[in-house]
XYZ file of N, CA and C in Angstrom:
666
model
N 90.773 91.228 74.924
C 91.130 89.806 74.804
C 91.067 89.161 76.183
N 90.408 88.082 75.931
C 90.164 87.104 77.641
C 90.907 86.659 77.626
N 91.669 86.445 79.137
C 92.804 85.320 79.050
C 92.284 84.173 79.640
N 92.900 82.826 79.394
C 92.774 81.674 80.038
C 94.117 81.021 80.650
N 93.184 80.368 81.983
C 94.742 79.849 82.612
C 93.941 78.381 82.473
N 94.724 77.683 82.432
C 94.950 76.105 82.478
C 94.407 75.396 83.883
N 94.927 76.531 85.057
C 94.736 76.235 86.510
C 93.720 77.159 87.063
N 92.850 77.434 87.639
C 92.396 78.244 87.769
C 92.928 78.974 88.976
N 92.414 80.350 88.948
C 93.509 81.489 89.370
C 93.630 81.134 91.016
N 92.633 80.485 91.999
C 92.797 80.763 93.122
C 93.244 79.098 93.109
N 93.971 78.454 92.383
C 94.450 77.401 92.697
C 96.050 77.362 92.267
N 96.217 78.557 91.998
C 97.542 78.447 91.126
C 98.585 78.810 92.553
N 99.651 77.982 92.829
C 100.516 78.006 93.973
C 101.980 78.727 93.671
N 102.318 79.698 94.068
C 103.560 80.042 93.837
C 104.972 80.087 95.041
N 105.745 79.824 94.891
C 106.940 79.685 95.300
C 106.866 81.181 96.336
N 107.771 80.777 97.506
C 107.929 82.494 98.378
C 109.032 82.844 97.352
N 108.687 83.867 97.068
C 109.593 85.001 96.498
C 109.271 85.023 94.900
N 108.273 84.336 94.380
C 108.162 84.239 92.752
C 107.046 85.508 92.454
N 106.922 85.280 91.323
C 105.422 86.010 90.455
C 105.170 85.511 89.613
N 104.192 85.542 88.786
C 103.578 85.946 87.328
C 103.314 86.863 87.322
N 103.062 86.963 85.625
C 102.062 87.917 85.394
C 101.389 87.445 84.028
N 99.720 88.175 83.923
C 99.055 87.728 83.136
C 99.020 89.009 82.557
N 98.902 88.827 81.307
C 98.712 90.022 80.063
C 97.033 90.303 79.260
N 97.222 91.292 78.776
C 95.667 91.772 78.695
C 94.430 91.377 79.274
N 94.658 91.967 80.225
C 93.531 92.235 81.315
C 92.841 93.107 81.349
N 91.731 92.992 81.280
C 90.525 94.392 81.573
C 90.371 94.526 83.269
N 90.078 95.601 83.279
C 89.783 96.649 84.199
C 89.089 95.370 85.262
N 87.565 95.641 84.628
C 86.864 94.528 85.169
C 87.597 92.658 85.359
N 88.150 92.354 84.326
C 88.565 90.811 84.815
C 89.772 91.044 86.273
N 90.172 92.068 86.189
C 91.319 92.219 87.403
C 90.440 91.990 88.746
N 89.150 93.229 88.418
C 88.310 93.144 89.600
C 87.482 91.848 90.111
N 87.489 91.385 89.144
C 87.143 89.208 89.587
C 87.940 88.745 89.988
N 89.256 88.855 89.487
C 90.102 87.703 90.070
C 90.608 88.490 91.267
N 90.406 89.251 91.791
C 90.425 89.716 93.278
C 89.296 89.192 94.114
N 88.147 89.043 93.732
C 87.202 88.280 94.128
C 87.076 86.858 94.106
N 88.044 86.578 93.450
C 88.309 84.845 92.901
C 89.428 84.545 94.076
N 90.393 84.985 94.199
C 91.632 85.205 95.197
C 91.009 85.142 96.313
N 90.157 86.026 96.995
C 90.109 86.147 98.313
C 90.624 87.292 99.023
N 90.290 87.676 100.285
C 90.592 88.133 101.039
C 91.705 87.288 102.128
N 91.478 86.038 101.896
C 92.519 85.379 102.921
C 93.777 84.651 102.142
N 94.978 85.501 102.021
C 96.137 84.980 101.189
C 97.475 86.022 101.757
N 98.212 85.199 100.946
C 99.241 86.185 100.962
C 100.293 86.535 100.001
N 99.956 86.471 98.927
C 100.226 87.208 97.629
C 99.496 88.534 97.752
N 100.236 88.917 96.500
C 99.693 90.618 96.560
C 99.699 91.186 94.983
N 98.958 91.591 94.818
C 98.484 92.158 93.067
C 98.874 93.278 92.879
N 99.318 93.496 91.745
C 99.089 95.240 91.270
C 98.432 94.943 89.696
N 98.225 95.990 89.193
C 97.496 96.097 87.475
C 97.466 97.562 87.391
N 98.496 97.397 86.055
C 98.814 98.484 85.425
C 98.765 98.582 83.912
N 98.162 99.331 83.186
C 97.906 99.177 81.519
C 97.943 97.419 81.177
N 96.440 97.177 81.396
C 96.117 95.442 81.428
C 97.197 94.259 81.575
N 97.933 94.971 82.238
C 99.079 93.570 83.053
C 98.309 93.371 84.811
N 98.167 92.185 85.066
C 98.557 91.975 86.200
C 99.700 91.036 86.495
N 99.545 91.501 87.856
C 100.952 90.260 88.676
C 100.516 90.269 89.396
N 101.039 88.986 90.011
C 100.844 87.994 91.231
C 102.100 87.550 91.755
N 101.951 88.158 93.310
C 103.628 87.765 93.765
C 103.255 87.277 95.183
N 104.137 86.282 95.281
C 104.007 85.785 96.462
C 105.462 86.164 97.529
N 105.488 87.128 98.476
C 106.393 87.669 98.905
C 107.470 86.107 99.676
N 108.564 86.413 99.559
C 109.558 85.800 100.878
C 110.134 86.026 101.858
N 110.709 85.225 102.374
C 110.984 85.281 104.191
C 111.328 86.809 104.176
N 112.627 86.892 103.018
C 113.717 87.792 103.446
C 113.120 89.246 103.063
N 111.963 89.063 101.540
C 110.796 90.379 101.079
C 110.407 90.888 102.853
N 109.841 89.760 103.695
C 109.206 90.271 104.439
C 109.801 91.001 105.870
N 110.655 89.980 105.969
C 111.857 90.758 106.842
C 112.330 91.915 106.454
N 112.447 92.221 105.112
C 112.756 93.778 104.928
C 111.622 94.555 105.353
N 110.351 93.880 105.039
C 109.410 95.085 105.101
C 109.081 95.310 106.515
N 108.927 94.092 107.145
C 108.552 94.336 108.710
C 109.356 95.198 109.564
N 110.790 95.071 108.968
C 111.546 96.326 109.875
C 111.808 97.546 109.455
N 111.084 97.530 108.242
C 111.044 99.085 107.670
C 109.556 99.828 107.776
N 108.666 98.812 108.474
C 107.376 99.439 109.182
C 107.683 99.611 110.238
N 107.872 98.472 111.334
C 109.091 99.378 113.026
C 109.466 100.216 112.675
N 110.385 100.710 111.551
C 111.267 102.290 111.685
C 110.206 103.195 111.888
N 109.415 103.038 111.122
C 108.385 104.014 110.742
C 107.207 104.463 111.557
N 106.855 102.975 112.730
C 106.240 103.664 113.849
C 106.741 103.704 114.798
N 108.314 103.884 114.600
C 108.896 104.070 115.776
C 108.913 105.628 116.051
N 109.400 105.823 114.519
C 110.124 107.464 114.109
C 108.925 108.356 114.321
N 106.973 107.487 113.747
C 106.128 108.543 114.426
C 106.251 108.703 115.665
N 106.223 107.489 116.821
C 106.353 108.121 117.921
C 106.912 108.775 118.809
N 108.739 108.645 118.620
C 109.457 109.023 119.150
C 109.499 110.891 118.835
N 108.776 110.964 117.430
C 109.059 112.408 117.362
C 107.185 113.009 117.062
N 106.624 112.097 118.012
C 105.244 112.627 118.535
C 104.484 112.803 117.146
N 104.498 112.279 116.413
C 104.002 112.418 115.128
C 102.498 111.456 114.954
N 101.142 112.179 114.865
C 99.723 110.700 114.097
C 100.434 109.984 113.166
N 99.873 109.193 112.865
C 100.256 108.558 112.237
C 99.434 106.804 112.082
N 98.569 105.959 110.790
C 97.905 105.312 111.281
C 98.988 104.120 109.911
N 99.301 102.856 110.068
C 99.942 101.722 109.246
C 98.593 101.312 108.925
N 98.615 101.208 107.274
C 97.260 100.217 106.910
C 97.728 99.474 105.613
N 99.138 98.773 106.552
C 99.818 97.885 105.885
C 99.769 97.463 104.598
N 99.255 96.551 103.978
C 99.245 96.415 102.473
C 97.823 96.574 102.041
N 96.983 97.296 102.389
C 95.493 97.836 101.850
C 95.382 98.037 100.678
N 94.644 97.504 99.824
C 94.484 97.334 98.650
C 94.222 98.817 98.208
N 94.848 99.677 96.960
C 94.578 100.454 96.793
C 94.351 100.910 95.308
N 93.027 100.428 94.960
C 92.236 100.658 93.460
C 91.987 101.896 93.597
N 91.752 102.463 92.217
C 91.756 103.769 91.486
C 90.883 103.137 90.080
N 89.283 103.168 89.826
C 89.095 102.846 88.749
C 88.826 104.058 87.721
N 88.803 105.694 88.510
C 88.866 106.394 87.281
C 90.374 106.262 86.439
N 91.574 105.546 87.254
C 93.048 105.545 86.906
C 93.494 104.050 86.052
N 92.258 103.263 86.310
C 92.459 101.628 86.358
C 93.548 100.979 86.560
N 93.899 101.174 88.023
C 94.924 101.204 88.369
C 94.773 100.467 89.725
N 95.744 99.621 90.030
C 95.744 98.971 91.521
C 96.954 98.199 92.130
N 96.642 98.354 93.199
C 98.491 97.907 94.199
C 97.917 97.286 95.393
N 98.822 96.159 95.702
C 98.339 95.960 97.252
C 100.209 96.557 97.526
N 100.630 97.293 98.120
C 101.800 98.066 98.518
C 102.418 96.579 99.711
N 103.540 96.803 100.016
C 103.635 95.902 101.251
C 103.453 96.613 102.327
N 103.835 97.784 102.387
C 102.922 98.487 103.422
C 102.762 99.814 103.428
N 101.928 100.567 103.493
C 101.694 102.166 104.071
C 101.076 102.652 104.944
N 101.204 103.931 104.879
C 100.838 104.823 106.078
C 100.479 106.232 105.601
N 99.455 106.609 106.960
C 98.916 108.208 106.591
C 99.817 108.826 107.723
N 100.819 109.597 107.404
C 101.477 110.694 108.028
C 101.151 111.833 108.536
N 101.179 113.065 107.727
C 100.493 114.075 107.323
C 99.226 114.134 106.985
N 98.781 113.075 106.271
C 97.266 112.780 106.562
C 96.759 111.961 107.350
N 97.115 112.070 108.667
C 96.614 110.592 109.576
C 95.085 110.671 109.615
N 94.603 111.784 109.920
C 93.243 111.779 109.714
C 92.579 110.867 109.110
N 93.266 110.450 107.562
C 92.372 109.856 106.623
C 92.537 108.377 107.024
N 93.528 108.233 107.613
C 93.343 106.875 108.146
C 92.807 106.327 109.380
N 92.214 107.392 109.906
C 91.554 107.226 111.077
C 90.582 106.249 111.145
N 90.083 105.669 112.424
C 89.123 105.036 112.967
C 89.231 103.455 112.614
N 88.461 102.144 112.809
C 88.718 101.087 112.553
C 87.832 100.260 110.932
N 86.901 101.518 110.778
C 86.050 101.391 109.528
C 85.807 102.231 107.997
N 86.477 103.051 109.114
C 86.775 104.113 107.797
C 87.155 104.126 106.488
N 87.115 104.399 105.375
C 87.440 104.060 104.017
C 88.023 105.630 103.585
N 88.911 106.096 102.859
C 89.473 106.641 102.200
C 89.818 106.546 100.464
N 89.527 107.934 99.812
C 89.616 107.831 98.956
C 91.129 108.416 98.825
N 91.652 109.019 99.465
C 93.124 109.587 99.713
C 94.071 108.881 99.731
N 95.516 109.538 98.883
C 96.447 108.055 98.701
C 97.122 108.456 99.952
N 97.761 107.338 100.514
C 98.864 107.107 101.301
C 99.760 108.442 101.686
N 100.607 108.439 102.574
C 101.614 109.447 102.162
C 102.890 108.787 102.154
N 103.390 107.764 102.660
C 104.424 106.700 102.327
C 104.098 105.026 102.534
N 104.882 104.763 101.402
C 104.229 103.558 100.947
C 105.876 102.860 100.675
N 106.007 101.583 101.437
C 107.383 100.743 101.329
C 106.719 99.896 100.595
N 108.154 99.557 99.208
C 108.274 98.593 98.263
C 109.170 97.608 98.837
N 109.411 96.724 98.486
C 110.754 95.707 98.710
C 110.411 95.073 97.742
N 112.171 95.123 96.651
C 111.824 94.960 94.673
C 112.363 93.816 94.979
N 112.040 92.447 94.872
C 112.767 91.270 95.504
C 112.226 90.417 94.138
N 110.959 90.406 94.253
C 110.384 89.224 93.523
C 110.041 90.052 92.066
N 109.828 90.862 92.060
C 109.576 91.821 90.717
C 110.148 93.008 90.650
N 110.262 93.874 89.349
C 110.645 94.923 89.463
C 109.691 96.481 89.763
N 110.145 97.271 89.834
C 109.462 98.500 90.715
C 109.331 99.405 89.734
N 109.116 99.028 88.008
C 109.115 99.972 87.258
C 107.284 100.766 87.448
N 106.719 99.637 86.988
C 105.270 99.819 86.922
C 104.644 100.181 88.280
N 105.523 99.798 89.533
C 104.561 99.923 91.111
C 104.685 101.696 91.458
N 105.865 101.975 90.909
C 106.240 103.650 90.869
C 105.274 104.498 89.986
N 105.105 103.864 88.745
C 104.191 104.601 87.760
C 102.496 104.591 88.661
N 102.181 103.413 89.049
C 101.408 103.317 89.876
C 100.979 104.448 90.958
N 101.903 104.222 91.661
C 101.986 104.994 92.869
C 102.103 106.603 92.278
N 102.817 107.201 91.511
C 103.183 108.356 90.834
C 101.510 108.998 90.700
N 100.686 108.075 89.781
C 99.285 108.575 89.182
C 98.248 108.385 90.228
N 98.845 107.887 91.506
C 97.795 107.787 92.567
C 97.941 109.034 93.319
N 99.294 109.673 93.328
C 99.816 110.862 94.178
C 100.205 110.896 95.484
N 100.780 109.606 95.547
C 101.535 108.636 96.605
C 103.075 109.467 96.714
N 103.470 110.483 97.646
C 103.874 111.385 97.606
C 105.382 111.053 98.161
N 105.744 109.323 98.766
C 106.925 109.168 99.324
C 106.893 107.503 98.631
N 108.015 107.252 98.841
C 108.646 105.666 98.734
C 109.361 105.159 99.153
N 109.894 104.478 100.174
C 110.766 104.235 100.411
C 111.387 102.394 99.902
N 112.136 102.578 98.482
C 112.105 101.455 97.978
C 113.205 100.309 97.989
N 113.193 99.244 98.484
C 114.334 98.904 99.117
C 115.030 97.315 97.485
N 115.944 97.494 96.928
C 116.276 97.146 95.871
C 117.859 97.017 96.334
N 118.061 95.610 95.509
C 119.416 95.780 95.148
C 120.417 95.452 96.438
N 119.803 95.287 97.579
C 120.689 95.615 98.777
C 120.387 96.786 99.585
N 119.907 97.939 98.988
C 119.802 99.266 99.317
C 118.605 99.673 99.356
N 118.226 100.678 100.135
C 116.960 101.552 100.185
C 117.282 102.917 99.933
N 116.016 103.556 98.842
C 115.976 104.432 98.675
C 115.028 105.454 98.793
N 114.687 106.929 99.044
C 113.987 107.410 99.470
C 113.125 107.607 98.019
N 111.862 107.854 97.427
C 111.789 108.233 95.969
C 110.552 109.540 96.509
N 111.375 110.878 96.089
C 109.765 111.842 96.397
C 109.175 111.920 95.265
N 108.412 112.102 95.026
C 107.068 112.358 93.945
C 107.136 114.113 93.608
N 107.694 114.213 92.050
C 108.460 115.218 91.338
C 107.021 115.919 91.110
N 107.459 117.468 90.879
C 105.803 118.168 90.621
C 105.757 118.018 88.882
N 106.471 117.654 88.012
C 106.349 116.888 86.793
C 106.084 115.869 86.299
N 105.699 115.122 87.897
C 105.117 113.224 87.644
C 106.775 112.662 87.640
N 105.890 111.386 88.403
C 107.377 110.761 88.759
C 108.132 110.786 89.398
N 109.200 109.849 90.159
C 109.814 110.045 91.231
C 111.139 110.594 91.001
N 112.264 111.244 91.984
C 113.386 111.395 92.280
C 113.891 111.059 93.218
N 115.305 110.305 93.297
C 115.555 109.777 94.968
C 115.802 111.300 95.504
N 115.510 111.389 96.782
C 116.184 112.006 98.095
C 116.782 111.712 98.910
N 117.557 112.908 99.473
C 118.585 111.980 100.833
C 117.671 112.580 102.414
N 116.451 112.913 102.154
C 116.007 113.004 103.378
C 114.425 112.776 103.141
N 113.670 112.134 103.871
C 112.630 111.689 104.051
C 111.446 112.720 103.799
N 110.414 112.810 103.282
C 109.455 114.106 103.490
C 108.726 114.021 104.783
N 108.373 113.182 105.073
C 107.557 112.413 106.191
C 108.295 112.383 107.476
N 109.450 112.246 107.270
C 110.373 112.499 108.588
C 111.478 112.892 108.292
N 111.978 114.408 107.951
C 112.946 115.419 107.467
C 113.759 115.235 108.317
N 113.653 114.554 109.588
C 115.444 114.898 110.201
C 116.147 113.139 109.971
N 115.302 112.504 108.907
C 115.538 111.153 108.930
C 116.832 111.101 107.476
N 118.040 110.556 107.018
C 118.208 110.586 105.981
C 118.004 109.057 105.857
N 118.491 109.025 103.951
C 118.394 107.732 103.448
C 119.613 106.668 103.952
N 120.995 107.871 104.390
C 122.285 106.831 104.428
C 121.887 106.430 106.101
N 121.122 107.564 106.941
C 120.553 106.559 108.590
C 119.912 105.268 108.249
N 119.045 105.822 107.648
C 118.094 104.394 107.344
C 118.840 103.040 106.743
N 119.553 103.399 105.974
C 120.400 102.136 105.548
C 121.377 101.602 106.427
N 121.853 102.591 107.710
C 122.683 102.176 108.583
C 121.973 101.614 109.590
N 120.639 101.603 109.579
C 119.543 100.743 110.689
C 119.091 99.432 109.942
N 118.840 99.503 108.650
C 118.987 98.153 108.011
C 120.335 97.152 108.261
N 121.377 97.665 108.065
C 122.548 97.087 108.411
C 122.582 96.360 109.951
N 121.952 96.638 110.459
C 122.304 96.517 111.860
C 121.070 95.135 111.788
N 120.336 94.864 111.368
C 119.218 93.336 111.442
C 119.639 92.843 110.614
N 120.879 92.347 110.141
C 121.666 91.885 109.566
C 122.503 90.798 110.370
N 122.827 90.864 111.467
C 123.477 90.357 112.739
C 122.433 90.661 113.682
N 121.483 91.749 113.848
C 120.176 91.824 115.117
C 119.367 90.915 114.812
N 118.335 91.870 115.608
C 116.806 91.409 115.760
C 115.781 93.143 115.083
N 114.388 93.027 114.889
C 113.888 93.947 114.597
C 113.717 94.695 116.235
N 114.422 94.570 117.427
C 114.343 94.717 118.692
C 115.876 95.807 118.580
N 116.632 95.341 117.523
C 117.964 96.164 117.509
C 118.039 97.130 116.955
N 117.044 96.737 115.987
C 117.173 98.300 115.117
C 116.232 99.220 115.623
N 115.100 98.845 116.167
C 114.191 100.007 117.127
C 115.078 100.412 118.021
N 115.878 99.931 118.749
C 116.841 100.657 119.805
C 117.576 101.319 119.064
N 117.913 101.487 118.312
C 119.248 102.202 117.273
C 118.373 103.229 117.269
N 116.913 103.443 116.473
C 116.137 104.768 115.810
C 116.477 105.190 116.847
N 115.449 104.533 118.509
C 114.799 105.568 119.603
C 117.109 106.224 119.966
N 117.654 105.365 119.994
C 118.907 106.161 120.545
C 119.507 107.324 119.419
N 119.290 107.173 118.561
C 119.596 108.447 117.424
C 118.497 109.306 117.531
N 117.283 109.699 117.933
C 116.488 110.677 118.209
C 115.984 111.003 119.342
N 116.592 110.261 120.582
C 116.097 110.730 121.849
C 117.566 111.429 122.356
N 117.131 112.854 122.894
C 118.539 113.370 123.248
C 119.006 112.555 124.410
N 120.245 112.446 124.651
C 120.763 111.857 126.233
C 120.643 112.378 127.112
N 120.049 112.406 128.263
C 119.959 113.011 129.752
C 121.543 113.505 129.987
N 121.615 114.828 130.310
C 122.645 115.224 131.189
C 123.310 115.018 132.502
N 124.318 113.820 132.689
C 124.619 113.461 134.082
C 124.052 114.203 134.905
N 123.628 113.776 135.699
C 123.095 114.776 137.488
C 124.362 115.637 137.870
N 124.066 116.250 137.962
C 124.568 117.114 138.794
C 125.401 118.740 138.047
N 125.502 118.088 136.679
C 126.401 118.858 135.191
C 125.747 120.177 135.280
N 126.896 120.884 135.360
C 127.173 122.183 135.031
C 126.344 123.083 136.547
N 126.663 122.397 137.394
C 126.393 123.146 138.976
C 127.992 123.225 139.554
C-alpha cells in the first residue's frame, strides 16, 4: 500500500523534539524518501516492519547526546583505547530491511572498521547512544538487536542505561559497560548529573579525574 502525504515529505516541518510516523512503507519507498530528505537536515529516520519515523531531535535530546559522546571519547582516550565516532551514520541493512540513523556511534573493538575518511563498512557499530525523548526505544532496540549492535547506552526517563545484546536476541540492562568494563552505569549517571549545573567541560573533568590515578606527593614514602 502507497502512502500519501498532503505535504510533501521534504517540506513537512517538525517541531524540536516531535516525530511522525508513516505506516506501510516498502523497503524501497523508505529508500526514496531518504533521497527526497537529503543529506542536509537534521531529523533522523529509522524503518522497521514498514513503519517509518521522522524525528526531529531537541535542545535537551541533543545535549544529552553530545555529552554522552565526550564520555565516550574521553573514556577511549584516557584508557588508550582506537576508537573512531561516526556519529549518527545512517545504518541500512536491506537483507534485514531495516534502518536507523542512531544519534550517535562508535567502533570500539572494531575501530578498524571505522577507519580512514572514506571507508564504508558493512559491520555494525559496537556502541550506539539512544536518547528516548521524542519517541520510544521499543523498535530502535529491535533494530539495533537484528543488526548485532552489541552495546546501548539508552538514556530514558531521566536515566541512562547500559543495554548488552543477549546471545538469545535482545537486550538486557548491565551495570558495567562492555566497551569500557571498568565504567559502571550508576558512574555514568553520576557524570550526567553533574551537566546539570556544568558545562560538557565538567563532566570531561569528572571522567579524566575518576580514571587518571593521582600523582604521589614528591617526596612520599622516602
Amino acid at each position: 500500500m502507497a502512502i500519501t502525504l498532503a505535504t510533501p515529505i521534504d517540506e513537512i516541518e517538525l517541531a524540536p523534539g516531535s516525530a511522525i510516523r508513516l505506516k506501510d512503507v516498502s523497503w524501497e519507498r523508505y529508500l526514496l524518501l531518504l533521497e527526497e530528505l537529503g543529506e542536509s537536515r537534521a531529523t533522523r529516520l529509522m524503518f522497521c516492519d514498514g513503519v517509518v519515523e521522522i524525528r526531529m531531535p531537541g535542545q535537551l535530546h541533543e545535549a544529552i547526546n553530545r555529552v554522552l559522546a565526550a564520555i565516550i571519547a574521553t573514556l577511549a582516550e584516557v584508557l588508550d583505547l582506537e576508537f573512531n565516532n561516526l556519529g549518527s551514520a545512517r545504518l541500512n541493512r536491506t537483507d534485514l530491511a531495516k534502518g536507523i540513523e542512531p544519534d550517535s556511534c562508535f567502533y570500539i573493538q572494531q575501530a578498524q572498521a571505522g577507519q580512514g575518511m572514506v571507508m564504508e563498512t558493512d559491520l555494525p557499530p559496537d556502541l550506539a547512544v539512544e536518547v528516548d525523548i521524542a519517541s520510544g526505544s521499543a523498535q530502535k532496540l529491535a533494530i539495533y538487536a537484528a543488526m548485532g549492535v552489541s552495546e546501548i547506552w539508552l538514556y530514558r526517563q531521566g536515566q541512562l542505561s547500559i543495554q548488552v545484546l543477549q546471545a538469545e536476541g535482545g537486550y538486557g540492562e548491565a551495570e558495567q559497560s562492555v566497551a569500557f568494563p571498568v565504567v559502571s552505569v550508576a558512574l555514568l549517571n553520576e557524570w550526567l548529573e553533574l551537566r546539570k549545573t556544568g558545562t560538557d567541560l565538567t563532566v570531561i573533568r569528572a571522567v579524566r579525574s575518576a580514571l587518571t590515578p593521582n600523582p604521589s606527593p614528591e617526596g612520599e614514602g622516602l
